[in-house]
Tab-separated table of C-alpha atoms in Angstrom:
chain	number	residue	atom	x	y	z
A	1	MET	CA	11.290	-218.280	24.197
A	2	ASN	CA	9.062	-215.738	25.562
A	3	GLU	CA	5.960	-214.073	23.770
A	4	GLY	CA	7.799	-211.789	21.927
A	5	GLN	CA	10.241	-213.338	20.444
A	6	LEU	CA	7.778	-216.407	19.408
A	7	ILE	CA	6.098	-213.795	17.727
A	8	ARG	CA	8.665	-212.112	16.096
A	9	ALA	CA	9.995	-215.837	14.678
A	10	LEU	CA	6.184	-217.042	14.060
A	11	ALA	CA	5.865	-213.531	11.719
A	12	ALA	CA	9.326	-214.375	9.620
A	13	GLY	CA	8.740	-217.888	9.191
A	14	ASN	CA	4.900	-217.516	7.988
A	15	ALA	CA	6.512	-215.958	4.412
A	16	TRP	CA	2.589	-216.751	2.186
A	17	TRP	CA	1.143	-213.503	4.905
A	18	ARG	CA	2.562	-211.296	3.040
A	19	ASP	CA	4.267	-212.877	-0.909
A	20	PRO	CA	2.088	-214.614	-2.879
A	21	GLN	CA	5.375	-215.962	-4.179
A	22	TRP	CA	7.179	-217.731	-1.430
A	23	GLU	CA	7.826	-220.873	-2.992
A	24	ARG	CA	10.349	-219.449	-4.750
A	25	ASP	CA	12.623	-218.691	-2.235
A	26	ASP	CA	11.295	-221.311	1.009
A	27	ARG	CA	14.523	-222.922	1.636
A	28	ASP	CA	12.982	-226.423	1.281
A	29	LEU	CA	10.958	-225.809	-2.033
A	30	ARG	CA	14.234	-223.741	-3.103
A	31	ARG	CA	15.883	-227.365	-3.440
A	32	LEU	CA	13.579	-229.154	-5.619
A	33	THR	CA	14.667	-226.681	-8.690
A	34	ALA	CA	17.430	-227.647	-7.668
A	35	THR	CA	16.915	-231.902	-8.804
A	36	ALA	CA	16.108	-233.931	-11.561
A	37	LEU	CA	14.213	-236.283	-8.267
A	38	GLU	CA	10.677	-236.252	-9.130
A	39	TYR	CA	9.366	-237.886	-5.581
A	40	GLN	CA	6.015	-236.465	-3.670
A	41	PRO	CA	5.009	-238.750	-1.606
A	42	LEU	CA	2.365	-236.486	0.157
A	43	PRO	CA	1.398	-237.261	3.700
A	44	LEU	CA	0.068	-234.987	4.098
A	45	SER	CA	-2.518	-233.635	1.258
A	46	ASP	CA	-5.302	-234.702	2.887
A	47	VAL	CA	-5.632	-232.863	5.976
A	48	VAL	CA	-9.193	-231.330	6.998
A	49	PRO	CA	-9.841	-228.294	9.284
A	50	ASP	CA	-11.114	-230.000	12.549
A	51	GLY	CA	-8.089	-233.335	12.189
A	52	LEU	CA	-4.804	-233.848	14.645
A	53	TYR	CA	-1.738	-236.040	12.525
A	54	VAL	CA	1.279	-236.648	14.089
A	55	LEU	CA	4.007	-237.440	10.594
A	56	ARG	CA	6.975	-239.998	11.733
A	57	GLY	CA	9.847	-240.648	10.089
A	58	PRO	CA	13.970	-240.535	10.672
A	59	ARG	CA	15.550	-236.897	10.182
A	60	ARG	CA	16.718	-235.901	6.486
A	61	ILE	CA	13.956	-237.918	5.119
A	62	GLY	CA	11.729	-234.681	4.151
A	63	LYS	CA	9.344	-234.149	6.807
A	64	SER	CA	8.964	-230.244	5.941
A	65	LEU	CA	9.492	-230.686	3.047
A	66	GLU	CA	6.506	-232.241	2.899
A	67	ALA	CA	5.013	-229.999	5.336
A	68	LYS	CA	6.068	-226.477	3.160
A	69	ARG	CA	4.816	-228.429	-0.013
A	70	ALA	CA	1.141	-229.128	1.878
A	71	ILE	CA	0.980	-225.761	2.985
A	72	SER	CA	1.623	-224.846	-0.692
A	73	GLN	CA	-1.912	-226.469	-1.719
A	74	LEU	CA	-3.693	-225.542	0.549
A	75	ILE	CA	-2.853	-221.692	0.142
A	76	ALA	CA	-4.050	-223.102	-3.366
A	77	ARG	CA	-7.048	-224.353	-2.555
A	78	GLY	CA	-8.468	-221.525	-0.880
A	79	VAL	CA	-7.656	-221.627	2.217
A	80	GLN	CA	-6.764	-218.432	3.025
A	81	PRO	CA	-2.926	-217.419	3.315
A	82	ARG	CA	-3.591	-215.952	7.333
A	83	SER	CA	-4.864	-218.347	8.995
A	84	VAL	CA	-1.460	-220.980	7.932
A	85	ILE	CA	0.831	-221.210	10.600
A	86	HIS	CA	4.315	-223.350	10.475
A	87	PHE	CA	6.492	-222.991	12.827
A	88	ALA	CA	9.974	-225.224	13.571
A	89	CYS	CA	10.069	-226.439	17.756
A	90	ASP	CA	13.258	-227.768	17.785
A	91	GLU	CA	14.401	-224.828	19.894
A	92	LEU	CA	11.401	-224.607	22.245
A	93	GLY	CA	10.939	-225.468	26.002
A	94	ARG	CA	8.634	-226.696	29.251
A	95	GLY	CA	6.378	-224.206	28.562
A	96	ASP	CA	6.620	-222.917	24.893
A	97	LEU	CA	3.767	-224.570	23.610
A	98	GLN	CA	1.066	-222.104	24.998
A	99	ARG	CA	2.139	-219.417	24.330
A	100	LEU	CA	2.800	-220.109	20.823
A	101	VAL	CA	-0.511	-221.170	20.325
A	102	ASN	CA	-1.671	-217.186	22.287
A	103	ALA	CA	1.162	-215.521	20.114
A	104	GLY	CA	-0.316	-217.240	16.274
A	105	ARG	CA	-3.708	-217.232	17.130
A	106	GLU	CA	-4.532	-214.174	19.274
A	107	VAL	CA	-1.685	-211.893	18.010
A	108	LEU	CA	-0.883	-212.484	15.105
A	109	THR	CA	-3.914	-213.683	13.118
A	110	ARG	CA	-6.435	-211.939	15.605
A	111	GLY	CA	-9.369	-211.595	12.790
A	112	VAL	CA	-8.814	-213.819	10.979
A	113	GLU	CA	-12.407	-216.352	10.107
A	114	GLY	CA	-12.232	-220.141	10.509
A	115	ALA	CA	-10.230	-222.413	11.470
A	116	ARG	CA	-6.426	-222.269	11.671
A	117	TYR	CA	-4.165	-224.402	9.954
A	118	TRP	CA	-0.975	-225.656	12.453
A	119	PHE	CA	2.195	-227.538	11.550
A	120	LEU	CA	4.068	-227.668	14.249
A	121	ASP	CA	8.127	-229.213	12.966
A	122	GLU	CA	9.535	-231.449	15.303
A	123	ILE	CA	7.363	-231.277	17.929
A	124	THR	CA	8.365	-234.787	19.682
A	125	SER	CA	11.855	-232.755	20.391
A	126	VAL	CA	9.752	-230.287	22.873
A	127	PRO	CA	9.929	-231.627	26.878
A	128	GLY	CA	6.008	-232.306	27.968
A	129	TRP	CA	4.735	-231.601	24.353
A	130	PRO	CA	1.643	-234.416	24.389
A	131	GLU	CA	0.424	-233.027	28.090
A	132	ALA	CA	-0.010	-229.485	26.050
A	133	ILE	CA	-1.294	-230.251	22.911
A	134	LYS	CA	-3.786	-232.309	25.363
A	135	TRP	CA	-4.450	-229.043	27.151
A	136	LEU	CA	-4.716	-226.612	23.999
A	137	ARG	CA	-6.880	-228.611	22.917
A	138	ASP	CA	-9.188	-229.473	25.160
A	139	ASN	CA	-9.349	-226.088	26.763
A	140	THR	CA	-8.833	-223.435	23.632
A	141	ALA	CA	-9.740	-223.066	20.470
A	142	PHE	CA	-6.923	-225.180	18.903
A	143	GLY	CA	-9.359	-227.345	19.198
A	144	GLU	CA	-10.929	-226.152	16.054
A	145	ASP	CA	-7.961	-226.227	14.285
A	146	CYS	CA	-5.919	-228.849	12.487
A	147	VAL	CA	-3.120	-229.651	13.351
A	148	VAL	CA	-0.145	-231.608	11.738
A	149	LEU	CA	2.486	-231.682	14.736
A	150	THR	CA	5.366	-233.267	13.023
A	151	GLY	CA	8.684	-234.790	15.152
A	152	SER	CA	12.205	-237.746	14.163
A	153	SER	CA	11.107	-239.501	17.684
A	154	ALA	CA	8.780	-242.508	18.993
A	155	ARG	CA	10.235	-242.505	22.547
A	156	ASP	CA	6.537	-240.194	23.874
A	157	LEU	CA	4.656	-242.574	21.596
A	158	ALA	CA	2.490	-244.610	23.600
A	159	ASP	CA	1.430	-241.493	25.437
A	160	ALA	CA	0.998	-239.139	23.022
A	161	GLN	CA	-1.854	-241.710	21.767
A	162	LYS	CA	-2.876	-241.837	25.278
A	163	GLN	CA	-3.079	-238.140	25.863
A	164	LEU	CA	-4.486	-237.339	22.187
A	165	ALA	CA	-6.958	-240.188	22.275
A	166	GLY	CA	-10.901	-238.258	21.265
A	167	ARG	CA	-8.233	-235.560	20.476
A	168	LEU	CA	-8.352	-235.546	16.513
A	169	GLY	CA	-11.512	-234.403	15.067
A	170	SER	CA	-12.681	-235.490	11.788
A	171	ALA	CA	-8.700	-236.936	11.261
A	172	THR	CA	-8.638	-240.301	9.552
A	173	GLU	CA	-6.012	-242.651	9.607
A	174	SER	CA	-4.254	-239.910	12.131
A	175	ASP	CA	-0.340	-241.135	12.970
A	176	ARG	CA	1.641	-240.824	9.566
A	177	LEU	CA	4.869	-242.180	8.514
A	178	LEU	CA	7.391	-240.860	6.489
A	179	LEU	CA	10.251	-244.126	5.242
A	180	PRO	CA	12.595	-244.056	3.049
A	181	MET	CA	11.762	-244.604	-0.445
A	182	GLY	CA	10.434	-248.425	-1.765
A	183	PHE	CA	11.235	-249.258	-4.730
A	184	ARG	CA	8.739	-248.962	-6.788
A	185	GLN	CA	9.579	-245.904	-5.839
A	186	PHE	CA	13.426	-245.564	-6.430
A	187	ALA	CA	12.958	-247.228	-9.910
A	188	ARG	CA	10.163	-244.544	-10.922
A	189	ALA	CA	12.975	-241.565	-9.788
A	190	MET	CA	15.464	-244.106	-11.729
A	191	GLY	CA	13.818	-243.532	-15.022
A	192	LEU	CA	12.429	-247.124	-14.758
A	193	ASP	CA	8.688	-246.366	-17.482
A	194	GLY	CA	6.941	-248.336	-18.967
A	195	LEU	CA	6.500	-250.749	-16.228
A	196	PRO	CA	3.138	-252.966	-15.334
A	197	GLN	CA	1.946	-251.138	-12.268
A	198	PRO	CA	-0.524	-253.335	-10.561
A	199	ASN	CA	-2.190	-252.858	-7.233
A	200	PRO	CA	-0.019	-253.314	-3.831
A	201	ILE	CA	-1.348	-257.133	-3.016
A	202	THR	CA	-1.249	-257.944	0.912
A	203	ALA	CA	1.203	-260.621	2.941
A	204	ARG	CA	-2.165	-262.238	3.163
A	205	ASP	CA	-3.333	-262.576	0.144
A	206	PHE	CA	0.569	-262.918	-1.863
A	207	MET	CA	0.349	-266.181	-3.399
A	208	SER	CA	-3.112	-265.511	-5.797
A	209	PRO	CA	-3.557	-265.913	-9.205
A	210	ASP	CA	-3.397	-262.427	-9.900
A	211	THR	CA	-0.035	-261.746	-7.944
A	212	ASP	CA	1.737	-265.126	-10.701
A	213	SER	CA	-0.230	-262.874	-13.722
A	214	ALA	CA	1.136	-260.025	-12.657
A	215	PHE	CA	4.409	-262.133	-12.809
A	216	VAL	CA	4.791	-262.969	-15.830
A	217	GLU	CA	3.715	-259.418	-17.005
A	218	LEU	CA	7.147	-258.414	-14.865
A	219	LEU	CA	9.383	-260.963	-16.447
A	220	PRO	CA	10.043	-259.476	-19.938
A	221	TRP	CA	12.153	-256.453	-17.223
A	222	LEU	CA	13.874	-259.143	-14.520
A	223	ASP	CA	16.804	-258.043	-16.023
A	224	MET	CA	16.066	-254.217	-15.526
A	225	LEU	CA	14.729	-254.522	-12.151
A	226	LEU	CA	17.193	-256.843	-10.959
A	227	SER	CA	19.729	-254.609	-11.853
A	228	THR	CA	17.652	-251.659	-10.483
A	229	TRP	CA	17.432	-253.279	-7.020
A	230	GLU	CA	21.426	-254.067	-6.348
A	231	LEU	CA	21.873	-250.406	-6.940
A	232	TYR	CA	18.306	-249.737	-4.737
A	233	LEU	CA	20.345	-252.133	-2.205
A	234	ARG	CA	23.466	-249.840	-2.155
A	235	VAL	CA	21.719	-246.094	-2.505
A	236	GLY	CA	18.700	-246.753	-0.538
A	237	GLY	CA	16.109	-244.079	-0.382
A	238	PHE	CA	16.490	-240.913	1.248
A	239	PRO	CA	15.387	-238.459	-1.158
A	240	ARG	CA	19.215	-236.583	-0.893
A	241	ALA	CA	20.851	-240.097	-1.669
A	242	VAL	CA	18.398	-240.520	-5.113
A	243	SER	CA	18.893	-236.865	-5.567
A	244	ASP	CA	22.817	-237.440	-5.698
A	245	GLN	CA	22.728	-240.945	-7.119
A	246	LEU	CA	20.938	-239.072	-9.959
A	247	ALA	CA	22.897	-236.259	-10.639
A	248	HIS	CA	26.697	-237.436	-9.422
A	249	GLY	CA	26.043	-241.620	-9.789
A	250	ASP	CA	26.993	-241.937	-6.436
A	251	VAL	CA	26.206	-240.737	-2.876
A	252	GLN	CA	28.043	-237.595	-2.167
A	253	ASN	CA	30.199	-236.958	0.908
A	254	ASP	CA	28.622	-234.790	2.012
A	255	PHE	CA	25.274	-236.550	2.437
A	256	VAL	CA	26.773	-239.357	4.563
A	257	ARG	CA	28.225	-237.390	6.829
A	258	ALA	CA	25.051	-235.737	7.463
A	259	LEU	CA	23.312	-239.424	8.414
A	260	TRP	CA	26.118	-239.628	11.121
A	261	ASP	CA	25.555	-236.647	12.378
A	262	VAL	CA	21.646	-237.671	12.392
A	263	THR	CA	23.494	-240.955	13.897
A	264	ALA	CA	25.645	-240.307	16.098
A	265	GLY	CA	24.710	-237.236	17.222
A	266	GLU	CA	20.898	-236.565	17.837
A	267	ALA	CA	19.759	-239.645	17.552
A	268	ILE	CA	22.199	-241.475	20.662
A	269	ARG	CA	21.245	-239.700	23.736
A	270	GLY	CA	23.492	-242.011	26.126
A	271	ALA	CA	25.547	-239.749	27.927
A	272	GLY	CA	29.730	-240.224	27.146
A	273	THR	CA	29.226	-241.775	23.888
A	274	THR	CA	31.722	-241.934	22.011
A	275	PRO	CA	31.711	-241.548	18.539
A	276	ALA	CA	34.173	-244.763	17.938
A	277	GLN	CA	31.193	-246.660	19.926
A	278	VAL	CA	28.644	-245.677	17.737
A	279	GLN	CA	30.365	-246.838	15.096
A	280	ALA	CA	31.493	-249.791	16.599
A	281	MET	CA	26.974	-249.858	17.024
A	282	LEU	CA	26.872	-249.405	13.678
A	283	GLY	CA	29.056	-252.345	12.583
A	284	ARG	CA	27.749	-255.102	14.419
A	285	LEU	CA	24.301	-254.619	13.325
A	286	SER	CA	25.393	-254.628	9.719
A	287	ARG	CA	27.434	-257.892	10.193
A	288	SER	CA	23.868	-259.283	11.807
A	289	LEU	CA	21.315	-258.177	9.561
A	290	THR	CA	19.986	-261.759	8.907
A	291	SER	CA	21.148	-263.354	12.903
A	292	PRO	CA	19.806	-262.815	16.349
A	293	LEU	CA	21.731	-259.845	17.460
A	294	THR	CA	23.203	-261.060	21.239
A	295	ILE	CA	23.424	-258.031	22.738
A	296	GLU	CA	26.818	-259.452	24.996
A	297	SER	CA	28.500	-258.792	21.688
A	298	LEU	CA	27.318	-255.597	21.481
A	299	ARG	CA	28.532	-254.651	24.562
A	300	GLN	CA	31.601	-256.653	23.865
A	301	ASP	CA	32.503	-254.584	20.873
A	302	MET	CA	31.186	-251.159	22.121
A	303	GLY	CA	33.746	-251.229	24.385
A	304	VAL	CA	31.039	-250.613	28.079
A	305	ASP	CA	30.320	-252.082	31.105
A	306	SER	CA	26.991	-252.858	31.231
A	307	PRO	CA	24.491	-254.966	28.414
A	308	HIS	CA	21.434	-252.500	29.576
A	309	THR	CA	24.130	-249.255	28.218
A	310	ALA	CA	24.338	-251.166	24.732
A	311	LYS	CA	20.993	-252.203	24.723
A	312	ALA	CA	19.865	-248.943	25.744
A	313	ARG	CA	22.101	-246.770	22.533
A	314	LEU	CA	19.615	-249.032	20.011
A	315	GLN	CA	17.065	-248.413	21.040
A	316	ASP	CA	17.845	-244.708	20.453
A	317	LEU	CA	18.556	-246.691	17.176
A	318	VAL	CA	15.161	-247.667	17.412
A	319	PHE	CA	13.359	-244.293	18.548
A	320	ALA	CA	14.988	-242.349	15.458
A	321	TYR	CA	13.482	-244.674	13.071
A	322	LEU	CA	17.184	-245.601	11.820
A	323	ALA	CA	16.990	-249.049	12.642
A	324	TRP	CA	13.994	-251.833	13.790
A	325	PRO	CA	13.366	-255.148	16.026
A	326	CYS	CA	11.680	-258.249	14.183
A	327	HIS	CA	11.102	-259.724	17.244
A	328	LYS	CA	10.703	-263.596	18.093
A	329	ARG	CA	7.202	-265.079	17.708
A	330	ASP	CA	5.635	-266.397	19.845
A	331	GLY	CA	2.100	-268.029	19.040
A	332	ASN	CA	0.305	-264.555	17.827
A	333	GLY	CA	2.594	-261.962	20.033
A	334	PRO	CA	6.856	-261.070	19.735
A	335	LYS	CA	8.592	-262.997	22.499
A	336	LEU	CA	10.590	-260.423	23.948
A	337	SER	CA	12.366	-262.071	26.466
A	338	ALA	CA	13.799	-263.696	23.156
A	339	GLN	CA	16.788	-262.038	20.901
A	340	SER	CA	15.709	-259.944	18.092
A	341	LYS	CA	17.319	-259.524	14.808
A	342	TYR	CA	17.652	-255.636	14.551
A	343	TYR	CA	17.399	-254.495	10.190
A	344	PHE	CA	18.288	-250.504	9.028
A	345	ILE	CA	16.148	-248.609	8.146
A	346	ASP	CA	17.487	-248.074	5.067
A	347	PRO	CA	20.749	-249.672	3.030
A	348	LEU	CA	23.109	-246.642	3.856
A	349	MET	CA	22.609	-247.333	7.133
A	350	ALA	CA	23.483	-250.369	6.457
A	351	ARG	CA	26.620	-248.664	4.838
A	352	LEU	CA	27.323	-246.053	7.428
A	353	ALA	CA	29.839	-247.578	9.455
A	354	HIS	CA	31.724	-249.704	6.869
A	355	LEU	CA	31.418	-245.372	4.337
A	356	ARG	CA	32.577	-243.754	7.566
A	357	SER	CA	35.549	-246.657	8.686
A	358	SER	CA	37.437	-245.060	4.643
A	359	GLY	CA	36.441	-249.554	3.734
A	360	MET	CA	38.727	-251.167	7.374
A	361	LEU	CA	35.105	-251.787	8.500
A	362	ALA	CA	32.889	-255.128	6.221
A	363	GLU	CA	30.022	-254.028	4.040
A	364	ALA	CA	26.727	-255.565	4.667
A	365	ASP	CA	26.431	-258.076	1.819
A	366	ALA	CA	23.762	-258.048	-0.815
A	367	SER	CA	22.468	-260.520	0.306
A	368	ALA	CA	22.002	-259.317	3.891
A	369	LEU	CA	20.601	-255.837	2.226
A	370	SER	CA	18.452	-258.052	0.295
A	371	GLU	CA	16.629	-259.282	2.921
A	372	GLN	CA	16.739	-256.090	5.040
A	373	GLN	CA	15.010	-254.611	2.011
A	374	LEU	CA	12.468	-257.312	1.807
A	375	GLY	CA	11.603	-257.282	5.379
A	376	ILE	CA	10.696	-253.830	5.471
A	377	GLU	CA	8.609	-253.738	2.404
A	378	LEU	CA	6.444	-256.073	4.372
A	379	LEU	CA	6.848	-253.503	7.084
A	380	ARG	CA	5.195	-250.747	4.690
A	381	ASN	CA	2.222	-253.026	3.446
A	382	MET	CA	1.001	-254.056	7.225
A	383	GLU	CA	1.103	-249.575	8.201
A	384	ARG	CA	-0.525	-248.814	4.817
A	385	GLU	CA	-2.841	-251.628	4.866
A	386	GLN	CA	-3.724	-250.742	8.990
A	387	PRO	CA	-2.181	-247.339	9.322
A	388	GLY	CA	-0.145	-246.783	13.293
A	389	GLY	CA	1.513	-250.057	13.722
A	390	TYR	CA	4.959	-250.097	12.667
A	391	ALA	CA	6.397	-249.261	16.366
A	392	HIS	CA	4.822	-252.167	17.821
A	393	PHE	CA	6.864	-253.842	15.793
A	394	SER	CA	4.410	-256.663	16.296
A	395	ASP	CA	3.658	-257.424	13.454
A	396	VAL	CA	6.765	-258.889	11.124
A	397	MET	CA	8.488	-261.214	12.929
A	398	TYR	CA	10.398	-264.143	12.442
A	399	GLN	CA	9.565	-267.776	13.372
A	400	ARG	CA	12.331	-270.369	15.009
A	401	THR	CA	12.192	-274.127	13.587
A	402	THR	CA	14.009	-276.866	15.107
A	403	SER	CA	17.095	-276.245	13.833
A	404	LYS	CA	16.818	-273.083	11.429
A	405	GLU	CA	14.796	-269.936	11.255
A	406	VAL	CA	11.751	-268.509	8.836
A	407	ASP	CA	12.843	-264.860	8.141
A	408	PHE	CA	9.854	-262.126	8.178
A	409	CYS	CA	6.126	-264.216	9.563
A	410	GLY	CA	3.112	-262.653	11.698
A	411	PRO	CA	-0.489	-263.267	12.232
A	412	ARG	CA	-0.645	-260.911	9.543
A	413	PHE	CA	0.720	-262.849	6.997
A	414	GLY	CA	-2.128	-265.767	7.412
A	415	SER	CA	-0.722	-269.180	6.826
A	416	LEU	CA	2.066	-268.044	5.020
A	417	GLY	CA	5.723	-267.384	5.569
A	418	PHE	CA	8.350	-264.768	3.553
A	419	GLU	CA	12.496	-266.211	3.676
A	420	GLY	CA	15.019	-263.540	1.986
A	421	LYS	CA	17.241	-266.256	0.178
A	422	TYR	CA	18.748	-263.400	-2.532
A	423	VAL	CA	20.629	-267.086	-4.248
A	424	ASP	CA	18.882	-268.455	-7.658
A	425	ARG	CA	20.220	-272.332	-6.667
A	426	GLY	CA	20.012	-274.191	-3.967
A	427	TRP	CA	16.668	-272.583	-2.640
A	428	LYS	CA	14.617	-276.161	-2.084
A	429	GLN	CA	16.086	-277.260	1.410
A	430	GLN	CA	15.190	-273.597	2.380
A	431	ALA	CA	11.214	-274.495	0.774
A	432	ARG	CA	11.089	-276.918	3.091
A	433	THR	CA	11.644	-275.445	5.988
A	434	ILE	CA	8.621	-272.764	5.139
A	435	ARG	CA	7.063	-275.672	4.117
A	436	SER	CA	7.062	-277.230	6.960
A	437	ALA	CA	6.944	-273.972	9.550
A	438	PHE	CA	3.510	-272.687	7.295
A	439	GLY	CA	2.627	-275.669	4.838
A	440	ALA	CA	3.111	-271.964	2.021
A	441	GLY	CA	5.446	-268.962	1.600
A	442	VAL	CA	7.352	-266.984	-0.567
A	443	LEU	CA	11.460	-266.843	-0.783
A	444	ALA	CA	13.018	-264.218	-2.436
A	445	THR	CA	15.935	-265.405	-4.854
A	446	ARG	CA	17.879	-263.258	-6.858
A	447	GLY	CA	16.573	-263.285	-9.887
A	448	LEU	CA	14.775	-267.290	-10.298
A	449	LEU	CA	10.777	-267.352	-10.323
A	450	ASP	CA	8.864	-270.789	-9.947
A	451	THR	CA	5.763	-271.040	-8.638
A	452	SER	CA	5.257	-274.847	-9.639
A	453	GLY	CA	4.391	-275.136	-5.394
A	454	ASP	CA	3.503	-274.579	-2.648
A	455	VAL	CA	6.107	-272.310	-1.647
A	456	TRP	CA	7.370	-269.490	-4.389
A	457	ALA	CA	10.599	-268.323	-5.616
A	458	VAL	CA	9.974	-265.128	-6.751
A	459	PRO	CA	12.906	-262.606	-7.274
A	460	ALA	CA	12.752	-259.635	-4.740
A	461	PRO	CA	12.573	-256.876	-6.660
A	462	PHE	CA	9.498	-258.626	-8.292
A	463	ILE	CA	8.061	-259.147	-4.672
A	464	ALA	CA	8.684	-255.713	-3.528
A	465	TRP	CA	7.302	-254.553	-6.688
A	466	MET	CA	4.006	-256.341	-6.217
A	467	LEU	CA	3.667	-254.942	-2.513
A	468	ASN	CA	4.437	-251.875	-1.874
A	469	ASP	CA	2.937	-248.438	-3.961
């Protein structure tokens, strides 16, 4: 885009420069008035004038909405509207970022005093963006501004972290992650009120007297939490899906199609990858949620010539925040040469192949989905404690014993292991596996609570409730 095109796009897109009531006509914020969903994760509520922030997460998760919420909050706090600059970067090419910043700072907001607040949406779609942002932070007044970058890809994450190191200003926790809503947030959205709201506890401190006491307080709501958990395993935590559930009693077909388009049309980068191959990949992952995945089985299902091609398409899902690998543990780190387990980032993603096949492909069962969501709650717990570690996939791993495996463990779990065993009986054999490997741990049951031994049996919704707010 040339500078004239950028100036016109900026002038048209920053409605708060000319209209104090801009929120009523904003496409992102206007949708909120049409839904009963009350959900405000607010990942950008604490930005500071010279800070640089990178907000990542899957498409359709609400990053653009959160950027607009942050803009509204800044203006409400007294920030001059003309100093706030938003731009959707999807159509920018290499070299356009410098022209964009010049147009925004030196032309359209010339004469505005103080720092600018930049919100550059979907920056990860711009080729070479880390180098461009680095140059601008080092060589222009852009280095004194608040800069919020959003993106839907982790493909360039390592390069971006290297390029932006030392250029974060006063930002604390520069890396921000927006994932589908966790279970406690989902339960609130479904109208579960009056429940105890304990502070989240870290995984390594989970087996504490305070946690045990919190379980006792939650027991009167066990049936309600269990039914809500099983609804969560069907609906998932994408805000639009939750809104559909509130309004229509189920996720609507147009959002299922939108999620498919994100997966098959945007996340998958392999030239010539067909919709049937994407469907086969999603189906294989859904069937293999609880077991290490063999790339050869994925290759055969997809009908591609090379295991490398199958692995690359799988990695596309990981980079797009649609799936994540649970690696085998080797000491304090992952054994990358071993087979990994792969989970989806959300239950609806795990159901996508089934829904798109009109029921021809089997649906992942509740036990597998419960294990998946336990893993995600543990990932979220680790990310909350130490932001920025999600995409390294070295905090939540599985461990293989002589004949069995423990689903989730890692150096930040302390001496505990977590196992997703969505049953109410026959759990003590698996408890022996955890005890043998770790000495103590937590087994996620369906509705059974037993904290009398060194391996606790705890209802899965109780665990999720305690791990994250």
